[in-house]
């Protein structure tokens, strides 16, 4: 017989975080499809936005697929990627001179939520335990 260790269940905050990342992937797919559909009138200005939308969506989806590995570094990679997305949004706001508190925090409310929830101690405990 194999010795099995029962892994503790995922905390509710991490279930909510995983759901939010799933929403981000779904919204990203819809956004990429919408941008891709606008190529009937090709504009070179849309191309970087399409690459950004498709790339970030693919990266979020890949990170979501690795969620069950429970590795420590995965938590920090997810936080870093979300902070990069927030930074890109703030850079976009700064380039067009529309930086306000409402724009910074309202623009990426789901992204801010993921970062905060992954910084909680329960997330640290869950990601630091090995998968059984």
PDB file of C-alpha atoms in Angstrom:
ATOM      1  CA  UNK A   1       0.000   0.000   0.000  1.00  0.00           C
ATOM      2  CA  UNK A   2       1.117   3.493  -0.715  1.00  0.00           C
ATOM      3  CA  UNK A   3       1.313   5.992   2.052  1.00  0.00           C
ATOM      4  CA  UNK A   4      -0.965   8.887   1.238  1.00  0.00           C
ATOM      5  CA  UNK A   5      -1.035  12.208   2.971  1.00  0.00           C
ATOM      6  CA  UNK A   6      -4.250  14.149   2.897  1.00  0.00           C
ATOM      7  CA  UNK A   7      -3.527  17.654   1.685  1.00  0.00           C
ATOM      8  CA  UNK A   8      -5.350  20.483   3.417  1.00  0.00           C
ATOM      9  CA  UNK A   9      -8.154  21.986   1.386  1.00  0.00           C
ATOM     10  CA  UNK A  10      -7.631  25.202  -0.529  1.00  0.00           C
ATOM     11  CA  UNK A  11      -8.650  28.257   1.520  1.00  0.00           C
ATOM     12  CA  UNK A  12     -11.675  30.217   0.359  1.00  0.00           C
ATOM     13  CA  UNK A  13      -9.538  33.238  -0.475  1.00  0.00           C
ATOM     14  CA  UNK A  14      -7.511  31.146  -2.909  1.00  0.00           C
ATOM     15  CA  UNK A  15     -10.654  29.697  -4.465  1.00  0.00           C
ATOM     16  CA  UNK A  16     -11.823  33.263  -5.041  1.00  0.00           C
ATOM     17  CA  UNK A  17      -8.404  34.188  -6.449  1.00  0.00           C
ATOM     18  CA  UNK A  18      -8.454  31.238  -8.846  1.00  0.00           C
ATOM     19  CA  UNK A  19     -11.965  32.250  -9.962  1.00  0.00           C
ATOM     20  CA  UNK A  20     -10.817  35.838 -10.572  1.00  0.00           C
ATOM     21  CA  UNK A  21      -7.845  34.671 -12.646  1.00  0.00           C
ATOM     22  CA  UNK A  22     -10.246  32.460 -14.610  1.00  0.00           C
ATOM     23  CA  UNK A  23     -12.413  35.539 -15.229  1.00  0.00           C
ATOM     24  CA  UNK A  24      -9.341  37.472 -16.372  1.00  0.00           C
ATOM     25  CA  UNK A  25      -8.538  34.722 -18.871  1.00  0.00           C
ATOM     26  CA  UNK A  26     -12.124  34.665 -20.140  1.00  0.00           C
ATOM     27  CA  UNK A  27     -12.254  38.460 -20.479  1.00  0.00           C
ATOM     28  CA  UNK A  28      -8.848  38.388 -22.158  1.00  0.00           C
ATOM     29  CA  UNK A  29     -10.050  35.857 -24.723  1.00  0.00           C
ATOM     30  CA  UNK A  30     -13.086  37.995 -25.490  1.00  0.00           C
ATOM     31  CA  UNK A  31     -10.895  41.101 -25.751  1.00  0.00           C
ATOM     32  CA  UNK A  32      -8.373  39.398 -28.031  1.00  0.00           C
ATOM     33  CA  UNK A  33     -11.190  38.093 -30.230  1.00  0.00           C
ATOM     34  CA  UNK A  34     -12.693  41.577 -30.418  1.00  0.00           C
ATOM     35  CA  UNK A  35      -9.345  43.118 -31.341  1.00  0.00           C
ATOM     36  CA  UNK A  36      -8.685  40.339 -33.841  1.00  0.00           C
ATOM     37  CA  UNK A  37     -12.073  40.919 -35.403  1.00  0.00           C
ATOM     38  CA  UNK A  38     -11.175  44.532 -36.072  1.00  0.00           C
ATOM     39  CA  UNK A  39      -8.561  43.523 -38.652  1.00  0.00           C
ATOM     40  CA  UNK A  40     -11.047  43.950 -41.469  1.00  0.00           C
ATOM     41  CA  UNK A  41      -9.802  47.522 -41.516  1.00  0.00           C
ATOM     42  CA  UNK A  42      -6.143  46.832 -40.723  1.00  0.00           C
ATOM     43  CA  UNK A  43      -4.467  49.422 -38.547  1.00  0.00           C
ATOM     44  CA  UNK A  44      -0.877  49.004 -37.346  1.00  0.00           C
ATOM     45  CA  UNK A  45      -1.784  50.728 -34.078  1.00  0.00           C
ATOM     46  CA  UNK A  46      -3.980  47.800 -33.063  1.00  0.00           C
ATOM     47  CA  UNK A  47      -1.202  45.229 -33.491  1.00  0.00           C
ATOM     48  CA  UNK A  48       0.643  45.959 -30.183  1.00  0.00           C
ATOM     49  CA  UNK A  49      -2.667  45.905 -28.304  1.00  0.00           C
ATOM     50  CA  UNK A  50      -3.512  42.548 -29.872  1.00  0.00           C
ATOM     51  CA  UNK A  51      -0.112  41.108 -28.927  1.00  0.00           C
ATOM     52  CA  UNK A  52      -0.493  42.424 -25.383  1.00  0.00           C
ATOM     53  CA  UNK A  53      -4.022  41.051 -25.011  1.00  0.00           C
ATOM     54  CA  UNK A  54      -3.166  37.650 -26.480  1.00  0.00           C
ATOM     55  CA  UNK A  55       0.157  37.364 -24.639  1.00  0.00           C
ATOM     56  CA  UNK A  56      -1.135  38.313 -21.211  1.00  0.00           C
ATOM     57  CA  UNK A  57      -4.167  36.058 -21.637  1.00  0.00           C
ATOM     58  CA  UNK A  58      -1.976  33.127 -22.658  1.00  0.00           C
ATOM     59  CA  UNK A  59       0.359  33.753 -19.714  1.00  0.00           C
ATOM     60  CA  UNK A  60      -2.540  33.964 -17.229  1.00  0.00           C
ATOM     61  CA  UNK A  61      -3.994  30.757 -18.665  1.00  0.00           C
ATOM     62  CA  UNK A  62      -0.671  28.934 -18.377  1.00  0.00           C
ATOM     63  CA  UNK A  63      -0.194  30.112 -14.787  1.00  0.00           C
ATOM     64  CA  UNK A  64      -3.740  29.018 -13.991  1.00  0.00           C
ATOM     65  CA  UNK A  65      -2.992  25.567 -15.382  1.00  0.00           C
ATOM     66  CA  UNK A  66      -0.010  25.284 -13.016  1.00  0.00           C
ATOM     67  CA  UNK A  67      -2.084  26.292  -9.964  1.00  0.00           C
ATOM     68  CA  UNK A  68      -2.384  22.795  -8.523  1.00  0.00           C
ATOM     69  CA  UNK A  69       1.397  22.364  -8.342  1.00  0.00           C
ATOM     70  CA  UNK A  70       1.369  24.549  -5.186  1.00  0.00           C
ATOM     71  CA  UNK A  71       4.982  25.614  -5.699  1.00  0.00           C
ATOM     72  CA  UNK A  72       6.227  28.626  -3.778  1.00  0.00           C
ATOM     73  CA  UNK A  73       7.637  30.386  -6.802  1.00  0.00           C
ATOM     74  CA  UNK A  74       4.328  30.093  -8.685  1.00  0.00           C
ATOM     75  CA  UNK A  75       2.616  32.375  -6.183  1.00  0.00           C
ATOM     76  CA  UNK A  76       5.327  35.005  -6.648  1.00  0.00           C
ATOM     77  CA  UNK A  77       5.266  34.658 -10.426  1.00  0.00           C
ATOM     78  CA  UNK A  78       1.509  35.206 -10.458  1.00  0.00           C
ATOM     79  CA  UNK A  79       1.935  38.295  -8.265  1.00  0.00           C
ATOM     80  CA  UNK A  80       4.771  39.605 -10.471  1.00  0.00           C
ATOM     81  CA  UNK A  81       2.807  39.114 -13.694  1.00  0.00           C
ATOM     82  CA  UNK A  82      -0.205  40.892 -12.227  1.00  0.00           C
ATOM     83  CA  UNK A  83       1.991  43.766 -11.079  1.00  0.00           C
ATOM     84  CA  UNK A  84       3.459  43.979 -14.598  1.00  0.00           C
ATOM     85  CA  UNK A  85      -0.054  44.178 -16.030  1.00  0.00           C
ATOM     86  CA  UNK A  86      -0.899  46.912 -13.535  1.00  0.00           C
ATOM     87  CA  UNK A  87       2.314  48.733 -14.460  1.00  0.00           C
ATOM     88  CA  UNK A  88       1.428  48.532 -18.147  1.00  0.00           C
ATOM     89  CA  UNK A  89      -2.002  49.974 -17.395  1.00  0.00           C
ATOM     90  CA  UNK A  90      -0.513  52.813 -15.359  1.00  0.00           C
ATOM     91  CA  UNK A  91       2.035  53.479 -18.126  1.00  0.00           C
ATOM     92  CA  UNK A  92      -0.829  53.684 -20.616  1.00  0.00           C
ATOM     93  CA  UNK A  93      -2.623  56.146 -18.340  1.00  0.00           C
ATOM     94  CA  UNK A  94       0.555  58.195 -17.932  1.00  0.00           C
ATOM     95  CA  UNK A  95       1.229  58.350 -21.676  1.00  0.00           C
ATOM     96  CA  UNK A  96      -2.214  59.765 -22.307  1.00  0.00           C
ATOM     97  CA  UNK A  97      -2.137  62.073 -19.239  1.00  0.00           C
ATOM     98  CA  UNK A  98      -5.182  60.495 -17.633  1.00  0.00           C
ATOM     99  CA  UNK A  99      -3.646  59.298 -14.359  1.00  0.00           C
ATOM    100  CA  UNK A 100      -6.084  59.667 -11.486  1.00  0.00           C
ATOM    101  CA  UNK A 101      -6.609  57.590  -8.357  1.00  0.00           C
ATOM    102  CA  UNK A 102      -9.902  56.340  -9.719  1.00  0.00           C
ATOM    103  CA  UNK A 103      -8.279  55.293 -12.986  1.00  0.00           C
ATOM    104  CA  UNK A 104      -5.344  53.544 -11.291  1.00  0.00           C
ATOM    105  CA  UNK A 105      -7.422  51.546  -8.830  1.00  0.00           C
ATOM    106  CA  UNK A 106     -10.610  51.219 -10.864  1.00  0.00           C
ATOM    107  CA  UNK A 107      -8.832  50.164 -14.053  1.00  0.00           C
ATOM    108  CA  UNK A 108      -7.475  46.932 -12.648  1.00  0.00           C
ATOM    109  CA  UNK A 109      -9.712  46.128  -9.708  1.00  0.00           C
ATOM    110  CA  UNK A 110      -9.562  42.390 -10.445  1.00  0.00           C
ATOM    111  CA  UNK A 111      -5.787  42.528 -10.777  1.00  0.00           C
ATOM    112  CA  UNK A 112      -5.393  44.437  -7.511  1.00  0.00           C
ATOM    113  CA  UNK A 113      -7.674  41.900  -5.831  1.00  0.00           C
ATOM    114  CA  UNK A 114      -5.539  38.982  -7.022  1.00  0.00           C
ATOM    115  CA  UNK A 115      -2.351  40.650  -5.750  1.00  0.00           C
ATOM    116  CA  UNK A 116      -3.853  41.390  -2.329  1.00  0.00           C
ATOM    117  CA  UNK A 117      -5.360  37.913  -1.928  1.00  0.00           C
ATOM    118  CA  UNK A 118      -2.107  36.202  -2.905  1.00  0.00           C
ATOM    119  CA  UNK A 119      -0.179  38.288  -0.359  1.00  0.00           C
ATOM    120  CA  UNK A 120      -2.323  36.973   2.511  1.00  0.00           C
ATOM    121  CA  UNK A 121      -0.670  34.504   4.928  1.00  0.00           C
ATOM    122  CA  UNK A 122      -3.154  31.750   4.063  1.00  0.00           C
ATOM    123  CA  UNK A 123      -1.976  31.865   0.445  1.00  0.00           C
ATOM    124  CA  UNK A 124       1.623  31.635   1.577  1.00  0.00           C
ATOM    125  CA  UNK A 125       0.875  28.593   3.706  1.00  0.00           C
ATOM    126  CA  UNK A 126      -1.089  26.833   0.992  1.00  0.00           C
ATOM    127  CA  UNK A 127       1.518  27.419  -1.734  1.00  0.00           C
ATOM    128  CA  UNK A 128       4.427  26.416   0.514  1.00  0.00           C
ATOM    129  CA  UNK A 129       3.059  22.950   1.326  1.00  0.00           C
ATOM    130  CA  UNK A 130       3.876  20.206  -1.090  1.00  0.00           C
ATOM    131  CA  UNK A 131       1.167  18.668  -3.209  1.00  0.00           C
ATOM    132  CA  UNK A 132       0.032  15.259  -2.030  1.00  0.00           C
TER     133      UNK A 132
END
